[in-house]
């Protein structure tokens, strides 16, 4: 069974922020807000929990550092030790200062690439995915607030018109 949603369109981001706060005060759940540009503080006003991508970034960086240390120890010390510039490679600790740039680069490489992959998987942004934007005007100059209807259609329409919505539509989700 398809559910019904209300799409309230706004033309100003300040009016949108005020509307989001009023809708949240009235204890309605906002499904999504579509914006043509990032609106500072909108996630907090909507009650969205903070992201944990920084934690995953740290873990991915630790994985990259571990891979760098194991790789350099195996390649330069165990598998094929070389005498470079009169400095023999008998132990990893003796040569660690020379390996610092490689450790740094692999830490950043792993953290950056795995964060991007995690972001795309978490956001369900696959290659060739169709856009889920309900109104094309939100890519230009309008803001759209989407609220699911639970037998409170008239109340929501009245509330949204009071908040300054320039257009209110009911759609199937």
PDB file of C-alpha atoms in Angstrom, residues 3-119:
ATOM      1  CA  UNK A   3       1.450   6.040   1.606  1.00  0.00           C
ATOM      2  CA  UNK A   4       0.478   9.658   1.088  1.00  0.00           C
ATOM      3  CA  UNK A   5       2.837  12.531   1.736  1.00  0.00           C
ATOM      4  CA  UNK A   6       2.502  16.296   1.749  1.00  0.00           C
ATOM      5  CA  UNK A   7       5.024  18.334  -0.206  1.00  0.00           C
ATOM      6  CA  UNK A   8       5.332  21.907   1.062  1.00  0.00           C
ATOM      7  CA  UNK A   9       7.408  24.199  -1.161  1.00  0.00           C
ATOM      8  CA  UNK A  10       9.269  27.262   0.127  1.00  0.00           C
ATOM      9  CA  UNK A  11      11.276  29.915  -1.692  1.00  0.00           C
ATOM     10  CA  UNK A  12      13.484  31.129   1.166  1.00  0.00           C
ATOM     11  CA  UNK A  13      15.817  29.127   3.398  1.00  0.00           C
ATOM     12  CA  UNK A  14      15.059  31.245   6.481  1.00  0.00           C
ATOM     13  CA  UNK A  15      11.336  30.621   6.045  1.00  0.00           C
ATOM     14  CA  UNK A  16      12.098  26.919   5.613  1.00  0.00           C
ATOM     15  CA  UNK A  17      14.098  26.816   8.865  1.00  0.00           C
ATOM     16  CA  UNK A  18      11.256  28.535  10.718  1.00  0.00           C
ATOM     17  CA  UNK A  19       8.759  26.076   9.175  1.00  0.00           C
ATOM     18  CA  UNK A  20      10.844  23.044  10.134  1.00  0.00           C
ATOM     19  CA  UNK A  21      10.990  24.234  13.738  1.00  0.00           C
ATOM     20  CA  UNK A  22       7.219  24.851  13.835  1.00  0.00           C
ATOM     21  CA  UNK A  23       6.423  21.449  12.320  1.00  0.00           C
ATOM     22  CA  UNK A  24       8.750  19.733  14.819  1.00  0.00           C
ATOM     23  CA  UNK A  25       7.127  21.663  17.692  1.00  0.00           C
ATOM     24  CA  UNK A  26       3.748  20.364  16.510  1.00  0.00           C
ATOM     25  CA  UNK A  27       5.176  16.806  16.883  1.00  0.00           C
ATOM     26  CA  UNK A  28       5.080  15.884  13.188  1.00  0.00           C
ATOM     27  CA  UNK A  29       7.810  13.752  11.644  1.00  0.00           C
ATOM     28  CA  UNK A  30       9.538  15.312   8.626  1.00  0.00           C
ATOM     29  CA  UNK A  31      10.520  12.574   6.182  1.00  0.00           C
ATOM     30  CA  UNK A  32      12.928  14.639   4.076  1.00  0.00           C
ATOM     31  CA  UNK A  33      13.815  18.178   3.055  1.00  0.00           C
ATOM     32  CA  UNK A  34      15.090  18.771  -0.487  1.00  0.00           C
ATOM     33  CA  UNK A  35      17.254  21.884  -0.968  1.00  0.00           C
ATOM     34  CA  UNK A  36      19.137  23.418  -3.904  1.00  0.00           C
ATOM     35  CA  UNK A  37      22.092  24.140  -1.597  1.00  0.00           C
ATOM     36  CA  UNK A  38      23.167  23.120   1.935  1.00  0.00           C
ATOM     37  CA  UNK A  39      21.265  24.977   4.663  1.00  0.00           C
ATOM     38  CA  UNK A  40      23.329  25.459   7.817  1.00  0.00           C
ATOM     39  CA  UNK A  41      21.622  24.038  10.904  1.00  0.00           C
ATOM     40  CA  UNK A  42      18.864  22.206   9.028  1.00  0.00           C
ATOM     41  CA  UNK A  43      19.978  18.772  10.247  1.00  0.00           C
ATOM     42  CA  UNK A  44      19.866  19.943  13.849  1.00  0.00           C
ATOM     43  CA  UNK A  45      16.458  21.585  13.363  1.00  0.00           C
ATOM     44  CA  UNK A  46      15.115  18.348  11.842  1.00  0.00           C
ATOM     45  CA  UNK A  47      16.433  16.320  14.778  1.00  0.00           C
ATOM     46  CA  UNK A  48      18.824  14.202  12.707  1.00  0.00           C
ATOM     47  CA  UNK A  49      21.486  12.453  14.774  1.00  0.00           C
ATOM     48  CA  UNK A  50      25.111  13.467  14.155  1.00  0.00           C
ATOM     49  CA  UNK A  51      27.074  11.356  11.705  1.00  0.00           C
ATOM     50  CA  UNK A  52      29.647   8.792  12.797  1.00  0.00           C
ATOM     51  CA  UNK A  53      31.752   8.996   9.640  1.00  0.00           C
ATOM     52  CA  UNK A  54      34.664  10.505  11.609  1.00  0.00           C
ATOM     53  CA  UNK A  55      34.883   7.318  13.682  1.00  0.00           C
ATOM     54  CA  UNK A  56      34.958   5.172  10.552  1.00  0.00           C
ATOM     55  CA  UNK A  57      37.557   7.498   9.057  1.00  0.00           C
ATOM     56  CA  UNK A  58      39.815   6.957  12.062  1.00  0.00           C
ATOM     57  CA  UNK A  59      39.370   3.180  11.836  1.00  0.00           C
ATOM     58  CA  UNK A  60      40.111   3.222   8.097  1.00  0.00           C
ATOM     59  CA  UNK A  61      43.225   5.307   8.765  1.00  0.00           C
ATOM     60  CA  UNK A  62      44.371   2.729  11.335  1.00  0.00           C
ATOM     61  CA  UNK A  63      43.842  -0.015   8.755  1.00  0.00           C
ATOM     62  CA  UNK A  64      45.921   1.962   6.249  1.00  0.00           C
ATOM     63  CA  UNK A  65      48.715   2.500   8.777  1.00  0.00           C
ATOM     64  CA  UNK A  66      48.716  -1.212   9.627  1.00  0.00           C
ATOM     65  CA  UNK A  67      48.849  -2.180   5.949  1.00  0.00           C
ATOM     66  CA  UNK A  68      51.743   0.252   5.398  1.00  0.00           C
ATOM     67  CA  UNK A  69      53.761  -1.104   8.330  1.00  0.00           C
ATOM     68  CA  UNK A  70      53.188  -4.759   7.413  1.00  0.00           C
ATOM     69  CA  UNK A  71      53.864  -4.107   3.724  1.00  0.00           C
ATOM     70  CA  UNK A  72      57.120  -2.188   4.297  1.00  0.00           C
ATOM     71  CA  UNK A  73      58.355  -4.682   6.872  1.00  0.00           C
ATOM     72  CA  UNK A  74      57.705  -7.578   4.508  1.00  0.00           C
ATOM     73  CA  UNK A  75      59.045  -5.928   1.348  1.00  0.00           C
ATOM     74  CA  UNK A  76      62.080  -4.045   2.680  1.00  0.00           C
ATOM     75  CA  UNK A  77      63.156  -6.192   5.650  1.00  0.00           C
ATOM     76  CA  UNK A  78      62.038  -9.815   5.262  1.00  0.00           C
ATOM     77  CA  UNK A  79      61.484 -10.547   1.560  1.00  0.00           C
ATOM     78  CA  UNK A  80      64.197  -8.570  -0.195  1.00  0.00           C
ATOM     79  CA  UNK A  81      66.455  -6.523   2.101  1.00  0.00           C
ATOM     80  CA  UNK A  82      68.584  -4.053   0.186  1.00  0.00           C
ATOM     81  CA  UNK A  83      71.608  -1.957   1.015  1.00  0.00           C
ATOM     82  CA  UNK A  84      70.540   1.509  -0.101  1.00  0.00           C
ATOM     83  CA  UNK A  85      73.089   4.299   0.266  1.00  0.00           C
ATOM     84  CA  UNK A  86      75.193   2.266   2.681  1.00  0.00           C
ATOM     85  CA  UNK A  87      72.261   1.745   5.049  1.00  0.00           C
ATOM     86  CA  UNK A  88      71.486  -1.954   5.352  1.00  0.00           C
ATOM     87  CA  UNK A  89      67.948  -3.010   6.207  1.00  0.00           C
ATOM     88  CA  UNK A  90      68.384  -5.373   9.138  1.00  0.00           C
ATOM     89  CA  UNK A  91      65.486  -4.173  11.259  1.00  0.00           C
ATOM     90  CA  UNK A  92      62.302  -2.211  10.757  1.00  0.00           C
ATOM     91  CA  UNK A  93      62.978   0.160  13.681  1.00  0.00           C
ATOM     92  CA  UNK A  94      66.363   1.252  12.279  1.00  0.00           C
ATOM     93  CA  UNK A  95      64.725   2.284   9.011  1.00  0.00           C
ATOM     94  CA  UNK A  96      61.374   3.575  10.297  1.00  0.00           C
ATOM     95  CA  UNK A  97      62.189   7.290   9.792  1.00  0.00           C
ATOM     96  CA  UNK A  98      62.569   6.607   6.070  1.00  0.00           C
ATOM     97  CA  UNK A  99      59.168   4.884   6.033  1.00  0.00           C
ATOM     98  CA  UNK A 100      57.188   7.738   7.654  1.00  0.00           C
ATOM     99  CA  UNK A 101      56.086   9.318   4.328  1.00  0.00           C
ATOM    100  CA  UNK A 102      54.788   5.961   3.091  1.00  0.00           C
ATOM    101  CA  UNK A 103      52.925   5.376   6.365  1.00  0.00           C
ATOM    102  CA  UNK A 104      51.357   8.834   6.151  1.00  0.00           C
ATOM    103  CA  UNK A 105      50.334   8.460   2.514  1.00  0.00           C
ATOM    104  CA  UNK A 106      48.745   5.042   2.974  1.00  0.00           C
ATOM    105  CA  UNK A 107      46.904   6.204   6.096  1.00  0.00           C
ATOM    106  CA  UNK A 108      45.377   9.120   4.176  1.00  0.00           C
ATOM    107  CA  UNK A 109      44.744   6.988   1.087  1.00  0.00           C
ATOM    108  CA  UNK A 110      42.841   4.287   2.980  1.00  0.00           C
ATOM    109  CA  UNK A 111      40.873   6.780   5.095  1.00  0.00           C
ATOM    110  CA  UNK A 112      39.813   8.904   2.111  1.00  0.00           C
ATOM    111  CA  UNK A 113      38.898   6.133  -0.298  1.00  0.00           C
ATOM    112  CA  UNK A 114      37.118   3.918   2.204  1.00  0.00           C
ATOM    113  CA  UNK A 115      35.200   6.923   3.589  1.00  0.00           C
ATOM    114  CA  UNK A 116      33.909   7.751   0.110  1.00  0.00           C
ATOM    115  CA  UNK A 117      32.887   4.136  -0.468  1.00  0.00           C
ATOM    116  CA  UNK A 118      31.190   4.023   2.944  1.00  0.00           C
ATOM    117  CA  UNK A 119      29.354   7.280   2.257  1.00  0.00           C
TER     118      UNK A 119
END
